Coordinates of C-alpha atoms (C1' of nucleotides) in Angstrom, one line a residue:
Chain F
M8 CA 114.8 147.9 139.4
N9 CA 111.7 146.4 138.0
I10 CA 108.8 148.7 138.5
L11 CA 106.2 146.2 137.5
A12 CA 107.3 143.2 139.4
M13 CA 109.8 143.8 142.2
P14 CA 111.8 142.3 143.7
S15 CA 113.9 139.6 142.1
F16 CA 117.3 138.4 143.0
V17 CA 119.8 135.9 142.0
S18 CA 119.9 134.7 145.5
S19 CA 119.2 135.1 149.2
T20 CA 117.0 138.1 149.8
A21 CA 114.0 137.0 147.9
K22 CA 111.9 136.5 151.0
R23 CA 112.2 139.8 152.8
R24 CA 109.5 141.7 151.0
S25 CA 108.1 145.2 151.3
P26 CA 105.5 145.6 154.0
A27 CA 103.2 147.7 151.8
R28 CA 103.4 146.2 148.3
L29 CA 102.3 148.7 145.8
Q30 CA 100.2 147.6 142.9
P31 CA 102.7 147.8 140.0
E32 CA 100.2 148.7 137.4
A33 CA 98.8 151.3 139.7
V34 CA 102.1 153.0 139.8
V35 CA 102.3 153.0 136.0
E36 CA 98.9 154.6 135.9
A37 CA 100.0 157.2 138.4
L38 CA 103.0 158.0 136.3
K39 CA 100.9 158.6 133.3
R40 CA 98.5 160.8 135.3
H41 CA 101.2 162.9 136.7
M42 CA 103.5 163.6 133.8
H43 CA 103.9 163.6 130.1
V44 CA 105.2 160.3 128.8
N45 CA 106.8 159.9 125.4
E46 CA 106.8 156.5 123.9
R47 CA 109.9 155.6 122.1
R48 CA 110.6 152.6 119.8
V49 CA 114.1 151.3 119.3
R50 CA 115.1 148.7 116.8
S51 CA 117.3 145.8 117.6
G52 CA 120.9 146.8 117.9
Q53 CA 120.1 150.5 118.3
H54 CA 121.0 152.6 121.3
V55 CA 118.5 153.9 123.8
Y56 CA 121.2 156.2 125.1
Q57 CA 124.9 156.4 124.7
S58 CA 127.8 157.1 127.1
G59 CA 128.4 160.8 127.5
Q60 CA 125.1 161.9 126.0
P61 CA 123.4 164.6 128.0
F62 CA 121.2 163.2 130.7
H63 CA 117.6 164.3 130.6
S64 CA 115.4 161.2 130.8
I65 CA 115.2 157.9 132.5
Y66 CA 113.4 155.1 130.6
L67 CA 110.8 152.6 131.6
L68 CA 111.1 149.5 129.4
R69 CA 107.6 148.5 128.2
A70 CA 108.4 145.7 125.7
G71 CA 111.5 144.0 124.3
S72 CA 114.8 143.8 126.0
V73 CA 117.9 145.9 126.5
K74 CA 121.5 145.5 127.6
T75 CA 123.5 148.1 129.4
C76 CA 127.2 148.4 129.0
E77 CA 129.8 150.3 131.1
L78 CA 132.7 151.8 129.2
A79 CA 136.1 152.8 130.4
E80 CA 138.2 155.5 128.7
D81 CA 140.9 152.9 127.9
G82 CA 138.5 150.8 125.9
R83 CA 137.6 148.2 128.5
D84 CA 133.9 147.5 128.7
Q85 CA 131.5 145.5 130.7
I86 CA 127.9 144.4 130.4
T87 CA 126.2 145.6 133.6
G88 CA 122.7 144.2 133.0
F89 CA 120.0 142.7 130.8
W90 CA 116.6 144.4 131.2
M91 CA 113.1 143.5 130.4
R92 CA 109.5 144.8 130.7
G93 CA 109.1 147.0 133.8
D94 CA 112.8 147.7 134.3
L95 CA 113.9 151.3 134.7
L96 CA 116.9 152.4 132.6
G97 CA 119.3 155.3 132.9
V98 CA 119.0 155.8 136.7
G99 CA 122.7 155.5 137.0
A100 CA 122.9 158.9 135.4
I101 CA 120.9 160.7 138.1
G102 CA 123.1 163.4 139.6
L103 CA 125.3 163.6 136.5
N104 CA 125.3 165.6 133.4
G105 CA 125.6 162.7 131.0
Y106 CA 124.9 159.0 130.9
P107 CA 127.9 157.0 132.3
S108 CA 126.9 153.9 130.3
E109 CA 125.1 152.9 127.2
A110 CA 121.9 151.0 126.6
T111 CA 121.4 148.9 123.5
A112 CA 118.2 147.1 122.4
L113 CA 118.5 143.3 122.1
E114 CA 115.4 143.2 120.0
D115 CA 112.9 145.7 118.8
S116 CA 111.7 147.4 122.0
T117 CA 109.5 150.1 123.2
L118 CA 110.2 152.4 126.1
W119 CA 108.6 155.2 127.9
Q120 CA 110.8 158.2 128.0
L121 CA 110.5 160.0 131.3
Q122 CA 112.1 163.4 131.5
Y123 CA 113.8 163.5 134.8
S124 CA 112.8 166.9 136.1
P125 CA 109.0 166.2 135.7
V126 CA 109.7 162.9 137.5
L127 CA 111.2 164.7 140.4
A128 CA 108.4 167.1 140.5
A129 CA 105.8 164.4 140.4
C130 CA 107.6 162.5 143.2
L131 CA 107.3 165.6 145.4
R132 CA 103.6 165.8 144.8
V133 CA 102.9 162.0 145.0
P134 CA 104.6 160.3 147.9
E135 CA 103.8 156.9 146.4
L136 CA 105.8 157.8 143.3
Q137 CA 108.8 158.8 145.4
M138 CA 108.6 155.7 147.4
R139 CA 108.4 153.7 144.2
L140 CA 111.4 155.4 142.6
T141 CA 113.5 155.1 145.8
A142 CA 112.5 151.5 146.2
A143 CA 113.5 150.8 142.6
L144 CA 116.9 152.3 143.1
A145 CA 117.4 150.3 146.3
E146 CA 116.4 147.2 144.5
S147 CA 118.9 147.9 141.8
I148 CA 121.6 148.2 144.5
R149 CA 120.5 144.8 145.9
R150 CA 120.6 143.3 142.5
N151 CA 124.1 144.5 142.1
R152 CA 125.2 143.2 145.5
S153 CA 123.7 139.9 144.7
W154 CA 125.6 139.8 141.5
M155 CA 128.8 140.6 143.4
L156 CA 128.1 137.7 145.6
S157 CA 127.7 135.4 142.6
I158 CA 130.8 136.5 140.9
G159 CA 132.9 136.4 144.0
T160 CA 131.8 133.0 145.2
L161 CA 130.8 130.9 142.2
S162 CA 132.7 129.0 139.6
A163 CA 132.1 129.5 135.9
E164 CA 129.5 126.8 135.5
Q165 CA 127.7 127.9 138.7
R166 CA 127.5 131.5 137.4
V167 CA 126.0 130.4 134.2
A168 CA 123.5 128.2 136.0
A169 CA 122.6 131.2 138.3
F170 CA 122.3 133.4 135.3
L171 CA 119.8 131.1 133.6
L172 CA 117.8 130.8 136.8
D173 CA 117.7 134.5 137.2
L174 CA 116.5 135.0 133.7
A175 CA 113.9 132.2 134.1
H176 CA 112.7 133.8 137.3
R177 CA 112.3 137.3 135.8
H178 CA 110.6 135.8 132.8
G179 CA 108.2 134.0 135.1
R180 CA 107.3 137.1 137.0
L181 CA 106.3 138.7 133.7
G182 CA 103.9 135.9 132.9
F183 CA 106.2 134.1 130.4
S184 CA 107.4 130.5 130.6
Q185 CA 109.9 129.9 133.4
R186 CA 111.1 126.8 131.7
Q187 CA 111.7 127.8 128.2
F188 CA 112.9 131.0 126.8
T189 CA 115.2 132.8 124.3
L190 CA 118.6 134.2 125.2
R191 CA 118.4 137.5 123.4
M192 CA 122.0 138.3 123.9
R193 CA 125.2 136.9 122.5
R194 CA 127.5 134.5 124.4
A195 CA 130.0 137.3 124.6
D196 CA 127.5 139.5 126.4
I197 CA 126.7 136.8 128.9
A198 CA 130.4 136.3 129.3
S199 CA 131.1 139.9 130.0
F200 CA 128.2 140.1 132.4
L201 CA 129.5 137.0 134.3
A202 CA 133.2 138.1 134.2
L203 CA 134.1 135.2 131.9
T204 CA 135.2 134.6 128.3
H205 CA 132.6 133.7 125.7
E206 CA 134.4 130.3 125.2
T207 CA 133.9 129.5 128.9
V208 CA 130.2 130.4 128.7
S209 CA 129.8 128.3 125.6
R210 CA 131.5 125.3 127.3
A211 CA 129.4 125.8 130.5
L212 CA 126.2 125.8 128.5
S213 CA 127.3 122.7 126.5
H214 CA 128.2 120.9 129.7
L215 CA 124.9 121.8 131.4
G216 CA 123.3 120.4 128.3
R217 CA 125.3 117.2 128.3
S218 CA 124.5 116.8 132.0
G219 CA 120.8 116.9 131.2
L220 CA 120.1 120.0 133.3
I221 CA 119.2 122.1 130.3
E222 CA 118.5 121.8 126.7
I223 CA 120.2 124.5 124.6
R224 CA 120.1 125.1 120.9
R225 CA 121.7 128.3 119.9
H226 CA 119.6 130.9 121.7
E227 CA 116.7 128.6 122.8
V228 CA 117.0 127.3 126.3
T229 CA 114.9 124.9 128.2
L230 CA 115.5 124.2 131.9
L231 CA 115.0 120.5 132.2
D232 CA 115.9 120.2 135.9
S233 CA 115.8 123.6 137.5
E234 CA 116.1 122.0 140.9
A235 CA 119.5 120.6 140.1
L236 CA 120.4 123.9 138.6
R237 CA 119.6 125.6 141.8
R238 CA 121.6 123.1 143.8
L239 CA 124.5 123.7 141.4
A240 CA 124.3 127.4 141.8
G241 CA 124.6 127.0 145.5
A242 CA 121.1 128.3 146.5
R243 CA 118.8 126.5 148.8
P244 CA 115.7 125.3 147.1
V245 CA 113.2 128.1 146.8
L246 CA 109.9 127.1 148.4
H247 CA 106.7 128.8 147.6
Chain E
M8 CA 127.1 157.0 148.2
N9 CA 129.1 159.6 150.0
I10 CA 127.0 162.4 151.2
L11 CA 129.9 164.6 152.1
A12 CA 132.0 164.3 149.0
M13 CA 130.4 162.7 145.9
P14 CA 131.2 161.3 143.5
S15 CA 134.1 159.0 143.5
F16 CA 134.8 156.0 141.2
V17 CA 137.4 153.5 140.5
S18 CA 137.3 154.7 136.9
S19 CA 135.8 156.5 134.0
T20 CA 132.9 158.6 135.1
A21 CA 134.7 161.0 137.4
K22 CA 134.4 164.0 135.2
R23 CA 130.7 164.1 134.5
R24 CA 129.5 166.0 137.5
S25 CA 126.3 167.2 138.8
P26 CA 125.2 170.5 137.3
A27 CA 124.0 171.9 140.6
R28 CA 126.5 170.8 143.2
L29 CA 125.0 170.9 146.7
Q30 CA 127.1 171.9 149.6
P31 CA 127.7 168.7 151.4
E32 CA 127.8 170.2 154.9
A33 CA 124.7 172.1 154.1
V34 CA 122.8 168.9 153.5
V35 CA 124.0 167.5 156.8
E36 CA 122.8 170.7 158.4
A37 CA 119.4 170.3 156.7
L38 CA 119.2 166.8 157.9
K39 CA 119.6 167.8 161.5
R40 CA 117.2 170.6 161.1
H41 CA 114.5 168.4 159.7
M42 CA 114.6 165.3 161.8
H43 CA 115.8 163.8 165.0
V44 CA 119.2 162.3 164.6
N45 CA 120.5 159.7 167.1
E46 CA 124.3 159.4 167.4
R47 CA 125.5 155.9 167.8
R48 CA 129.0 154.6 168.7
V49 CA 130.1 151.2 167.6
R50 CA 133.3 149.5 168.7
S51 CA 135.7 147.8 166.3
G52 CA 134.4 144.5 165.2
Q53 CA 130.8 145.2 166.3
H54 CA 127.8 145.2 164.0
V55 CA 126.0 148.3 162.9
Y56 CA 123.2 146.1 161.7
Q57 CA 122.9 142.4 160.9
S58 CA 121.3 140.5 158.1
G59 CA 117.7 139.9 158.8
Q60 CA 117.3 142.5 161.5
P61 CA 114.2 144.6 161.1
F62 CA 114.9 147.6 158.9
H63 CA 114.1 151.0 160.5
S64 CA 117.1 153.2 160.0
I65 CA 119.8 154.1 157.5
Y66 CA 123.1 155.3 158.9
L67 CA 125.3 158.2 158.0
L68 CA 128.9 157.3 158.9
R69 CA 130.5 160.3 160.7
A70 CA 133.8 158.8 161.9
G71 CA 135.6 155.6 161.6
S72 CA 135.1 152.9 159.0
V73 CA 132.8 150.1 158.3
K74 CA 132.6 147.1 156.0
T75 CA 129.4 145.6 154.5
C76 CA 129.0 142.0 153.8
E77 CA 126.3 140.1 151.8
L78 CA 125.4 136.7 153.0
A79 CA 123.8 133.8 151.2
E80 CA 121.7 131.2 152.9
D81 CA 124.2 128.5 152.0
G82 CA 127.0 130.2 153.9
R83 CA 128.7 132.0 151.0
D84 CA 129.5 135.6 151.8
Q85 CA 131.0 138.6 150.0
I86 CA 132.3 141.9 151.1
T87 CA 130.3 144.5 149.2
G88 CA 132.0 147.6 150.3
F89 CA 134.3 149.6 152.7
W90 CA 132.9 152.8 154.0
M91 CA 134.2 156.0 155.5
R92 CA 133.0 159.4 156.7
G93 CA 130.0 160.7 154.8
D94 CA 129.0 157.3 153.4
L95 CA 125.4 156.2 153.8
L96 CA 124.8 152.7 155.1
G97 CA 121.8 150.4 155.0
V98 CA 120.1 151.9 151.9
G99 CA 120.0 148.5 150.3
A100 CA 117.3 147.6 152.8
I101 CA 114.9 150.3 151.6
G102 CA 111.7 148.6 150.5
L103 CA 112.4 145.5 152.6
N104 CA 111.4 144.5 156.1
G105 CA 115.0 143.6 157.1
Y106 CA 118.5 144.3 156.2
P107 CA 119.7 142.0 153.4
S108 CA 123.4 142.4 154.5
E109 CA 125.4 143.2 157.6
A110 CA 127.7 146.1 158.5
T111 CA 130.7 145.7 160.8
A112 CA 132.9 148.4 162.2
L113 CA 136.5 148.1 161.2
E114 CA 137.5 150.5 164.0
D115 CA 135.7 152.4 166.7
S116 CA 133.2 154.4 164.7
T117 CA 130.4 156.8 165.2
L118 CA 127.3 157.0 163.0
W119 CA 124.1 159.0 162.8
Q120 CA 121.1 156.8 162.9
L121 CA 118.4 158.1 160.7
Q122 CA 115.0 156.5 161.1
Y123 CA 113.8 155.9 157.6
S124 CA 110.2 157.1 157.9
P125 CA 111.2 160.6 159.1
V126 CA 113.8 160.6 156.3
L127 CA 111.0 160.0 153.8
A128 CA 108.8 162.6 155.4
A129 CA 111.6 165.1 155.4
C130 CA 112.4 164.4 151.7
L131 CA 108.8 165.2 150.8
R132 CA 109.1 168.6 152.5
V133 CA 112.6 169.4 151.4
P134 CA 113.2 168.8 147.7
E135 CA 116.9 169.2 148.2
L136 CA 117.0 166.3 150.6
Q137 CA 115.1 164.2 148.2
M138 CA 117.5 165.0 145.4
R139 CA 120.4 164.3 147.7
L140 CA 119.1 160.9 148.8
T141 CA 118.3 160.0 145.2
A142 CA 121.6 161.2 144.0
A143 CA 123.3 159.2 146.8
L144 CA 121.5 156.0 145.7
A145 CA 122.4 156.7 142.1
E146 CA 126.0 157.1 143.0
S147 CA 126.0 153.9 144.8
I148 CA 124.7 152.2 141.7
R149 CA 127.5 153.7 139.7
R150 CA 130.0 152.6 142.2
N151 CA 128.8 149.1 141.9
R152 CA 128.9 149.3 138.1
S153 CA 132.4 150.6 138.3
W154 CA 133.3 147.7 140.5
M155 CA 131.8 145.3 138.0
L156 CA 133.9 146.8 135.3
S157 CA 137.0 146.3 137.4
I158 CA 136.3 142.8 138.3
G159 CA 135.3 141.8 134.8
T160 CA 138.2 143.3 133.0
L161 CA 141.2 143.5 135.4
S162 CA 143.7 140.9 136.5
A163 CA 144.4 140.2 140.2
E164 CA 147.2 142.7 140.5
Q165 CA 145.4 145.3 138.6
R166 CA 142.4 145.0 140.9
V167 CA 144.6 145.4 143.9
A168 CA 146.2 148.5 142.3
A169 CA 142.7 149.9 141.5
F170 CA 141.6 149.2 145.0
L171 CA 144.5 151.1 146.6
L172 CA 143.9 154.0 144.2
D173 CA 140.2 154.1 145.1
L174 CA 141.0 154.1 148.8
A175 CA 143.6 156.8 148.3
H176 CA 141.2 158.9 146.4
R177 CA 138.4 158.6 148.9
H178 CA 140.9 159.4 151.6
G179 CA 142.1 162.4 149.8
R180 CA 138.6 163.8 149.4
L181 CA 138.1 163.7 153.1
G182 CA 141.2 165.7 153.7
F183 CA 143.5 162.8 154.6
S184 CA 146.7 161.8 152.9
Q185 CA 146.3 160.4 149.5
R186 CA 149.8 158.9 149.6
Q187 CA 149.9 157.1 152.9
F188 CA 147.1 155.4 154.9
T189 CA 146.1 152.4 156.9
L190 CA 144.3 149.4 155.5
R191 CA 141.7 148.9 158.2
M192 CA 140.5 145.6 156.8
R193 CA 142.1 142.2 156.7
R194 CA 143.6 140.7 153.6
A195 CA 140.7 138.3 153.4
D196 CA 138.2 141.2 153.3
I197 CA 140.1 142.8 150.5
A198 CA 140.2 139.5 148.7
S199 CA 136.5 138.9 149.1
F200 CA 135.7 142.4 147.8
L201 CA 138.0 141.9 144.8
A202 CA 136.7 138.3 144.1
L203 CA 140.1 136.8 144.9
T204 CA 141.7 134.7 147.6
H205 CA 143.6 136.3 150.5
E206 CA 146.8 134.6 149.3
T207 CA 146.5 136.2 145.9
V208 CA 145.9 139.6 147.5
S209 CA 149.0 139.1 149.7
R210 CA 151.1 138.2 146.7
A211 CA 149.8 141.1 144.7
L212 CA 150.7 143.6 147.5
S213 CA 154.1 142.0 148.0
H214 CA 154.8 142.2 144.2
L215 CA 153.7 145.8 144.0
G216 CA 156.0 146.4 146.9
R217 CA 158.9 144.7 145.2
S218 CA 158.2 146.6 142.0
G219 CA 158.6 149.8 144.0
L220 CA 155.1 151.1 143.3
I221 CA 154.1 151.0 146.9
E222 CA 155.5 150.4 150.3
I223 CA 153.5 148.1 152.5
R224 CA 154.1 146.9 156.0
R225 CA 151.3 145.0 157.4
H226 CA 148.4 147.5 157.3
E227 CA 150.4 150.6 156.5
V228 CA 150.5 151.5 152.8
T229 CA 152.4 154.3 151.0
L230 CA 151.8 154.8 147.3
L231 CA 155.3 155.6 146.0
D232 CA 154.3 155.8 142.3
S233 CA 150.6 156.4 141.9
E234 CA 151.1 157.3 138.3
A235 CA 152.4 153.8 137.6
L236 CA 149.7 152.3 139.7
R237 CA 147.1 154.1 137.6
R238 CA 148.7 152.9 134.4
L239 CA 148.7 149.4 135.8
A240 CA 145.1 149.6 136.7
G241 CA 144.3 150.5 133.1
A242 CA 143.1 154.1 133.7
R243 CA 144.2 157.1 131.8
P244 CA 146.1 159.5 133.9
V245 CA 143.7 161.8 135.8
L246 CA 144.5 165.4 135.1
H247 CA 143.6 168.2 137.3
Chain C
dC4 C1' 125.3 131.9 97.0
dG5 C1' 128.8 133.9 99.7
dA6 C1' 130.4 136.5 103.4
dC7 C1' 130.4 137.1 108.1
dA8 C1' 129.2 137.4 112.8
dG9 C1' 128.6 134.3 116.3
dT10 C1' 129.2 129.7 118.4
dT11 C1' 131.5 125.5 119.5
dT12 C1' 135.4 122.6 120.5
dG13 C1' 140.2 121.2 121.3
dA14 C1' 144.8 121.9 123.0
dA15 C1' 148.3 124.7 125.1
dA16 C1' 149.3 128.3 128.2
dA17 C1' 148.5 131.3 131.9
dA18 C1' 146.3 132.8 136.0
dA19 C1' 144.6 132.0 140.2
dT20 C1' 143.5 128.8 143.8
dT21 C1' 144.4 125.3 147.0
dC22 C1' 147.2 123.1 150.3
dA23 C1' 150.8 123.5 153.5
dA24 C1' 154.1 125.5 156.4
dC25 C1' 155.9 129.2 158.9
dG26 C1' 156.4 133.6 161.4
dG27 C1' 154.8 137.4 163.7
dA28 C1' 151.4 140.3 166.2
dA29 C1' 147.7 140.8 169.2
dG30 C1' 145.0 139.2 172.7
dT31 C1' 144.0 136.1 176.9
dG32 C1' 144.6 134.4 181.2
dG33 C1' 147.5 133.1 184.7
Chain Q
dC8 C1' 154.4 140.7 182.8
dC9 C1' 155.0 136.6 180.7
dA10 C1' 153.5 132.3 178.5
dC11 C1' 150.3 130.7 175.5
dT12 C1' 147.0 130.6 172.0
dT13 C1' 144.8 132.3 168.2
dC14 C1' 144.4 135.0 164.2
dC15 C1' 146.4 136.9 160.4
dG16 C1' 149.8 137.5 156.8
dT17 C1' 153.4 135.6 153.8
dT18 C1' 155.5 132.4 150.8
dG19 C1' 156.3 128.1 148.1
dA20 C1' 154.7 124.2 145.4
dA21 C1' 151.2 121.5 143.3
dT22 C1' 146.8 121.6 141.3
dT23 C1' 142.8 123.4 139.2
dT24 C1' 140.3 126.6 136.7
dT25 C1' 139.9 129.6 133.2
dT26 C1' 141.9 131.9 129.4
dT27 C1' 144.1 132.1 125.1
dC28 C1' 144.9 130.6 120.6
dA29 C1' 143.4 128.2 116.7
dA30 C1' 140.3 125.9 113.7
dA31 C1' 136.0 124.4 112.2
dC32 C1' 131.1 125.0 112.0
dT33 C1' 126.4 127.3 111.5
dG34 C1' 122.9 130.3 110.8
dT35 C1' 121.7 134.8 108.9
dC36 C1' 121.6 138.5 105.9
dG37 C1' 122.8 140.9 101.8

DNA sequence: CGACAGTTTGAAAAAATTCAACGGAAGTGG
DNA sequence: CCACTTCCGTTGAATTTTTTCAAACTGTCG
């Protein structure tokens, strides 16, 4: 789903890349050339959109970070993703009248608001944009499948390890440190995302810390031995 | 992801529908008018495509049923979906060189093979096709999110109940009985899909049977009290 | 400073998995 | 067509993992 640096996965498919990679920034340029873009700033804790709100726009996250949460009528909810620069939000609402989920800023963030009908129009005129949007949707599907694989096959601690590696990787792609970063979300959010309880996540993090694989203090993480983390998470070492 | 009868979810979002519903069959017609379609028959147990195979085509399932499976390099695997008439397969490969997952027929099935470049070309000429494809991708994303919600918030038995209701619902949309149908997949496949073991699925089915909510004999299911099943699965009663 | 949301940890309980055994159905090969 | 094998499903019991409940601790924000 990341327009600026696709693709990234928790596992497996990282190698099979697009034949014709598009320059990410070029696409961003193209977007601005072909349609009006409204910049929107959202403060930490505020909603980008809420469940049920009429759907008009998708959002390109330009700075900050955002979580998305799926809500059931009976009150159950589930974090469905954590997003950073370059990620596209609200695409799950395409084809519906309203957003089926909500998006909340995890820190002060800025987004480009892209009204969906102009996007469609632009896609018709600019094949590259269409390809890009479609590819972004497909990547989002792969990301989900990869998550399903993790949840279905890994233990609690393995999931937490995989989660940290995923965050690290996405951080790295955006030019930030792959070793050290801030967990912008609460333990309970991680827990929901990983289909665990917040206590279990806390224990897993503590245990990874005691084992010397990571250092964690509150929201600051350092991956001390990402090789071991990868082994733990069941992935073959990534060579590149 | 179902081209013939979107959308369907395990939960929540079923009400927020597309403003301009497109006639499903009309889209199928349009497809045939605008590009060459190769019909392919696959026998039960055979692959539609395999992980790593070069990606050229997506598939529209016309008859039968298919399961898709995500594979990790270390041997872990995970069923990511069960598909029936009208469902679009292989879209996860868009933007990649090869399929990241594999699709296996659960019974003798027939599919339309749609080479992807003509699909793209057709989408550029026919806005309706583009909308349809994009909407199908978006629906697939929602389906995944809905699955995440179920896995993250429901117990084993609730997941099995939700699974049966989902199958029943999709069956119903295609004009088959919503009350009685055949589970084409093995217990182990259901288990993988629901992030459980096959023993747990077996026990859950037996227990639902003993409780009088369903009748199950091997692969034949009858939903005796789908209202109670819905309550069990945590959903509000669907009114219509 | 004080309240509070969020985190950590421990102990008990519950849920699901693992291991093991059995039975039946389907498929294979004589 | 039958014997045999293999795969799949079911069930029970033991074990493991994760959750639940409870309490204490910490950093942040009025």
